[in-house]
Coordinates of C-alpha atoms in Angstrom, one line a residue:
M278 CA -28.7 69.6 68.5
A279 CA -28.9 69.7 64.7
R280 CA -32.4 70.1 63.5
K281 CA -32.9 69.1 59.9
G282 CA -35.5 68.6 57.2
K283 CA -39.3 69.3 56.9
V284 CA -42.3 67.1 57.9
A285 CA -45.8 67.9 56.8
V286 CA -49.2 67.0 58.3
I287 CA -52.2 67.2 55.9
G288 CA -55.4 67.9 57.9
A289 CA -55.5 69.9 61.0
G290 CA -58.3 68.2 63.0
F291 CA -57.5 66.7 66.4
Y292 CA -55.4 63.9 65.0
G293 CA -53.4 66.1 62.5
S294 CA -52.9 68.9 64.9
T295 CA -51.7 66.7 67.8
T296 CA -49.3 64.7 65.4
A297 CA -48.0 68.2 64.4
L298 CA -47.3 69.2 67.9
R299 CA -45.7 66.1 68.8
L300 CA -43.3 66.2 65.8
A301 CA -42.5 69.8 66.8
E302 CA -41.7 68.8 70.4
Y303 CA -39.3 66.2 69.2
D304 CA -37.3 69.3 68.3
I305 CA -35.4 67.2 65.3
F306 CA -37.1 69.0 62.4
D307 CA -36.3 72.5 60.9
E308 CA -40.0 72.9 60.2
V309 CA -43.4 71.3 60.7
V310 CA -46.1 72.2 58.1
L311 CA -49.6 71.8 59.0
T312 CA -52.2 72.4 56.3
D313 CA -56.2 72.5 56.4
I314 CA -59.1 73.3 54.1
R315 CA -60.6 75.6 56.7
D316 CA -59.6 79.2 56.2
G317 CA -57.1 80.4 58.7
W318 CA -57.5 77.1 60.8
A319 CA -53.9 75.6 60.2
E320 CA -52.4 79.1 60.6
G321 CA -54.0 79.8 63.9
L322 CA -53.0 76.4 65.3
A323 CA -49.4 77.0 64.0
L324 CA -49.3 80.4 65.7
D325 CA -50.5 78.9 69.0
M326 CA -47.9 76.0 68.7
N327 CA -45.0 78.4 67.9
Q328 CA -46.0 80.3 71.1
A329 CA -45.5 77.2 73.1
R330 CA -41.8 77.1 71.9
A331 CA -40.5 79.4 74.7
I332 CA -42.2 77.3 77.3
E333 CA -41.4 73.7 76.1
G334 CA -38.0 74.7 74.7
F335 CA -38.2 73.5 71.2
E336 CA -36.9 75.5 68.2
T337 CA -38.7 73.6 65.4
R338 CA -40.8 76.1 63.5
V339 CA -44.5 75.3 62.7
T340 CA -46.0 76.7 59.6
G341 CA -49.7 76.7 58.9
K342 CA -51.3 76.9 55.5
T343 CA -54.9 77.0 54.2
T344 CA -55.1 74.7 51.1
G345 CA -57.9 74.9 48.3
A346 CA -59.8 72.3 46.3
D347 CA -57.7 73.1 43.2
G348 CA -54.3 72.7 44.9
E349 CA -53.9 76.2 46.2
G350 CA -51.3 76.4 49.1
Y351 CA -49.8 72.9 48.6
E352 CA -46.7 74.6 47.4
V353 CA -45.8 74.9 51.2
L354 CA -44.9 71.1 51.0
A355 CA -41.9 71.7 48.8
G356 CA -39.0 69.8 50.2
A357 CA -40.8 67.7 52.8
G358 CA -39.3 64.3 53.4
V359 CA -42.3 62.8 55.2
V360 CA -45.9 63.6 54.7
V361 CA -48.6 62.3 57.2
I362 CA -52.1 62.4 55.7
T363 CA -54.9 62.5 58.1
A364 CA -57.4 64.3 55.9
G365 CA -60.8 62.8 55.8
L366 CA -64.1 62.5 57.9
P367 CA -63.7 60.8 61.3
R368 CA -66.2 58.1 62.3
K369 CA -69.4 58.7 64.3
P370 CA -70.9 56.5 66.8
G371 CA -72.4 53.4 65.0
M372 CA -70.2 53.8 61.8
S373 CA -67.7 51.4 60.7
R374 CA -64.3 52.4 59.2
M375 CA -65.7 51.0 56.0
D376 CA -68.8 53.5 56.1
L377 CA -66.3 56.2 55.4
I378 CA -64.8 54.7 52.3
E379 CA -66.3 56.5 49.4
V380 CA -66.3 60.1 50.9
N381 CA -62.7 59.6 52.2
A382 CA -61.4 58.0 49.0
K383 CA -62.4 61.2 47.1
I384 CA -60.5 63.4 49.8
V385 CA -57.5 61.1 49.8
R386 CA -57.2 61.0 46.0
Q387 CA -57.3 64.8 45.7
V388 CA -54.8 65.3 48.6
V389 CA -52.2 62.7 47.4
E390 CA -52.4 64.2 43.9
N391 CA -51.3 67.5 45.3
V392 CA -48.7 66.0 47.7
A393 CA -47.1 64.0 44.8
K394 CA -46.9 67.3 42.8
H395 CA -45.2 69.4 45.4
A396 CA -43.2 66.7 47.5
P397 CA -42.3 64.1 44.9
E398 CA -39.6 62.5 47.2
A399 CA -41.6 62.4 50.3
V400 CA -42.4 59.2 52.4
L401 CA -46.2 59.1 52.9
I402 CA -47.7 58.0 56.0
I403 CA -51.5 57.4 55.7
V404 CA -53.8 57.6 58.7
S405 CA -57.2 58.3 57.0
N406 CA -59.9 55.5 57.4
P407 CA -60.5 52.9 56.4
L408 CA -56.7 52.6 56.7
D409 CA -55.7 49.6 54.6
E410 CA -57.7 50.8 51.7
M411 CA -56.6 54.4 51.8
T412 CA -53.0 53.3 51.9
A413 CA -53.5 51.3 48.7
L414 CA -55.3 54.1 47.2
A415 CA -52.5 56.7 48.0
A416 CA -49.8 54.3 46.5
K417 CA -51.8 54.0 43.4
V418 CA -52.6 57.8 43.0
S419 CA -49.0 58.9 43.9
G420 CA -47.3 56.4 41.7
F421 CA -44.7 56.3 44.4
P422 CA -42.6 53.2 45.0
T423 CA -44.6 51.0 47.5
A424 CA -41.7 51.3 50.0
R425 CA -42.6 55.1 50.2
V426 CA -46.2 54.7 51.0
L427 CA -47.3 53.2 54.3
G428 CA -50.2 53.3 56.8
Q429 CA -50.4 53.7 60.5
A430 CA -52.4 51.0 62.3
G431 CA -50.4 48.2 63.7
M432 CA -48.5 50.5 66.3
L433 CA -51.8 51.7 67.6
D434 CA -53.5 48.3 67.8
T435 CA -50.5 46.8 69.3
A436 CA -50.4 49.7 71.9
R437 CA -54.0 49.3 72.7
F438 CA -53.5 45.5 73.1
S439 CA -50.5 46.2 75.4
F440 CA -52.4 48.6 77.6
F441 CA -55.4 46.2 78.1
V442 CA -53.0 43.3 79.0
A443 CA -51.2 45.7 81.4
E444 CA -54.4 46.8 83.0
K445 CA -55.7 43.3 83.3
L446 CA -52.6 42.2 85.1
G447 CA -52.1 45.4 87.1
V448 CA -48.3 45.7 85.8
P449 CA -46.5 48.7 84.2
V450 CA -47.4 48.9 80.5
G451 CA -43.6 49.0 79.7
S452 CA -43.4 45.3 80.9
V453 CA -45.8 44.2 78.3
K454 CA -45.0 43.4 74.7
T455 CA -47.7 42.5 72.2
L456 CA -48.2 42.5 68.5
T457 CA -51.1 42.7 65.9
L458 CA -50.8 42.1 62.4
G459 CA -53.4 41.9 59.4
S460 CA -55.9 44.7 58.9
H461 CA -56.9 47.6 60.9
G462 CA -60.5 46.5 61.9
D463 CA -62.4 43.2 61.8
T464 CA -59.7 41.0 60.5
M465 CA -57.0 42.1 62.8
V466 CA -54.7 39.3 63.9
P467 CA -53.4 39.6 67.6
V468 CA -50.1 37.4 67.6
P469 CA -50.1 35.9 71.3
S470 CA -47.1 33.8 70.3
A471 CA -45.0 37.2 69.9
S472 CA -46.5 38.6 73.0
S473 CA -45.0 38.5 76.4
V474 CA -45.2 40.2 80.0
D475 CA -41.8 40.7 81.8
G476 CA -40.2 38.3 79.4
K477 CA -42.6 35.5 79.9
P478 CA -44.9 34.3 77.1
L479 CA -48.4 35.7 77.4
A480 CA -49.8 32.3 77.3
E481 CA -48.1 31.4 80.5
V482 CA -49.4 34.6 82.4
L483 CA -53.1 34.4 81.0
T484 CA -55.2 31.7 79.9
E485 CA -56.8 31.7 76.3
T486 CA -60.2 32.5 77.9
E487 CA -58.6 35.6 79.6
I488 CA -56.8 36.6 76.4
E489 CA -59.9 36.4 74.1
P490 CA -61.9 39.4 75.6
L491 CA -58.7 41.5 75.5
V492 CA -58.3 40.6 71.9
T493 CA -61.9 41.6 71.1
R494 CA -61.6 45.0 73.0
T495 CA -58.6 45.6 71.1
R496 CA -60.1 44.8 67.7
N497 CA -62.9 47.4 68.7
G498 CA -60.7 49.8 70.4
G499 CA -61.3 52.8 68.2
G500 CA -65.2 52.1 68.3
E501 CA -65.1 52.0 72.1
V502 CA -63.4 55.6 72.1
V503 CA -65.9 56.8 69.4
A504 CA -68.9 55.7 71.4
L505 CA -67.7 57.4 74.5
L506 CA -66.8 60.7 72.8
K507 CA -70.1 60.8 70.9
T508 CA -68.4 63.1 68.3
G509 CA -65.0 62.5 66.8
S510 CA -62.6 59.6 67.3
A511 CA -59.3 58.9 69.0
Y512 CA -56.3 61.0 68.4
Y513 CA -53.9 60.8 71.3
A514 CA -52.7 57.4 70.9
P515 CA -53.0 57.3 67.1
S516 CA -51.0 60.7 66.8
A517 CA -48.4 59.2 69.0
A518 CA -48.0 56.2 66.7
A519 CA -48.0 58.3 63.5
A520 CA -45.2 60.9 64.9
R521 CA -43.2 57.9 65.9
M522 CA -43.2 56.5 62.6
A523 CA -42.4 59.8 60.9
R524 CA -39.4 60.1 63.3
A525 CA -38.2 56.6 62.3
V526 CA -38.1 57.7 58.7
A527 CA -36.6 61.1 59.4
E528 CA -33.7 59.7 61.5
D529 CA -33.3 56.6 59.6
T530 CA -33.5 54.5 62.8
G531 CA -34.2 51.0 61.2
E532 CA -36.8 50.4 64.0
I533 CA -39.0 47.5 63.4
M534 CA -42.7 48.5 63.8
P535 CA -46.0 47.1 63.0
V536 CA -47.3 49.0 60.0
C537 CA -49.5 48.9 57.0
A538 CA -47.0 48.0 54.2
W539 CA -46.9 46.4 50.7
V540 CA -46.5 42.6 51.1
D541 CA -45.0 40.9 48.0
G542 CA -44.1 37.2 48.8
E543 CA -43.8 37.4 52.6
Y544 CA -45.8 34.8 54.6
G545 CA -46.9 33.5 51.2
I546 CA -49.0 36.6 50.6
S547 CA -48.5 38.9 47.5
G548 CA -49.5 42.2 46.1
V549 CA -51.6 43.7 49.0
Y550 CA -51.1 46.3 51.5
L551 CA -51.4 44.6 55.0
G552 CA -50.4 45.1 58.6
V553 CA -47.0 43.5 58.9
E554 CA -43.8 44.3 60.8
A555 CA -41.2 46.3 58.9
E556 CA -37.9 47.9 59.3
I557 CA -38.6 51.6 58.9
G558 CA -36.0 54.3 58.0
A559 CA -35.0 56.8 55.2
G560 CA -37.2 55.9 52.2
G561 CA -39.8 54.4 54.3
V562 CA -40.1 50.6 54.4
K563 CA -36.7 49.0 54.2
R564 CA -37.7 45.5 54.5
I565 CA -40.7 43.4 55.7
V566 CA -39.6 41.3 58.8
E567 CA -41.2 37.9 58.8
R568 CA -41.5 35.9 62.1
D569 CA -42.5 32.4 62.9
L570 CA -46.2 32.5 63.4
T571 CA -48.4 29.7 64.6
A572 CA -50.4 27.9 62.3
S573 CA -53.7 29.6 63.4
E574 CA -51.9 33.1 63.4
L575 CA -50.6 32.5 59.7
A576 CA -54.1 31.3 58.6
G577 CA -55.7 34.6 60.2
L578 CA -53.0 36.7 58.5
R579 CA -53.8 35.2 55.1
E580 CA -57.5 35.4 55.7
A581 CA -57.1 39.2 56.5
A582 CA -55.0 39.6 53.3
E583 CA -57.8 38.3 51.2
A584 CA -60.5 40.5 52.8
V585 CA -58.3 43.5 52.4
R586 CA -57.4 42.7 48.8
A587 CA -61.0 42.6 47.8
K588 CA -61.8 46.0 49.4
Q589 CA -58.6 47.6 47.9
A590 CA -59.6 46.5 44.5
D591 CA -63.0 48.3 45.1
V592 CA -61.2 51.5 46.3
A593 CA -59.0 51.6 43.3
S594 CA -62.2 52.2 41.1
L595 CA -63.5 54.9 43.3

């Protein structure tokens, strides 16, 4: 099998390192680059991952690199086609995603400036929280076309929703299809009209009263994990989503995925980064996919857009 291209992951915490390993194990890239500001940390993890190659049977090379505040080490990104940015602090119990905004805005700004300098053709996948705001900030700082800057949220939220529905019904998770749009957080918009179990509309399988707590649990999905862990936040499901997005870009699959993308006219919403379905391939977002929403789903999406728009404007000034 032909391996080609380079993908990079910035930030080698649990999220970043798990994403890098998933990307390496796909065995479709020449090289996976992992960077971190802790001295030797990314190099140590890369060495460990490379030693798994003989066991798991993948040939993708993993390169670790320590980066500095003044841009040292970022030259390792040269030629990367996709860069996943996980840099930033994770949530602590009781913290909302928005509590992280100021500290993570500084980190993301600095990272994106360096990425844009060394990998000017890359597609950026942002996973730093608060997600929608950091994606908008990355687009502004990089100056990249909006199609090449997207955020990971919808796939994770949708996966959580699907899991909760499957658990409630005691059915295989593969038989459940769900969808969430809007923002990653309080104004998340679950789309029951686009959700089904074994091909049957969700509304025929569960009552509205049964669906509502699953929606609430999905909306608080990250917080539930944070509260249980006490330190750190979710990374197995989030990294799976980010890696799948990176793969769709690298292999130009044209898969339709719920992602945080630039919306300009779709659903009557303009000029904001928002969770929508998009066709993902080479160059990032090929197009936004509009589906027929119910009146209340559409109203929820427009409401989410306005809430996110106000916060994105605040972040731009940080």
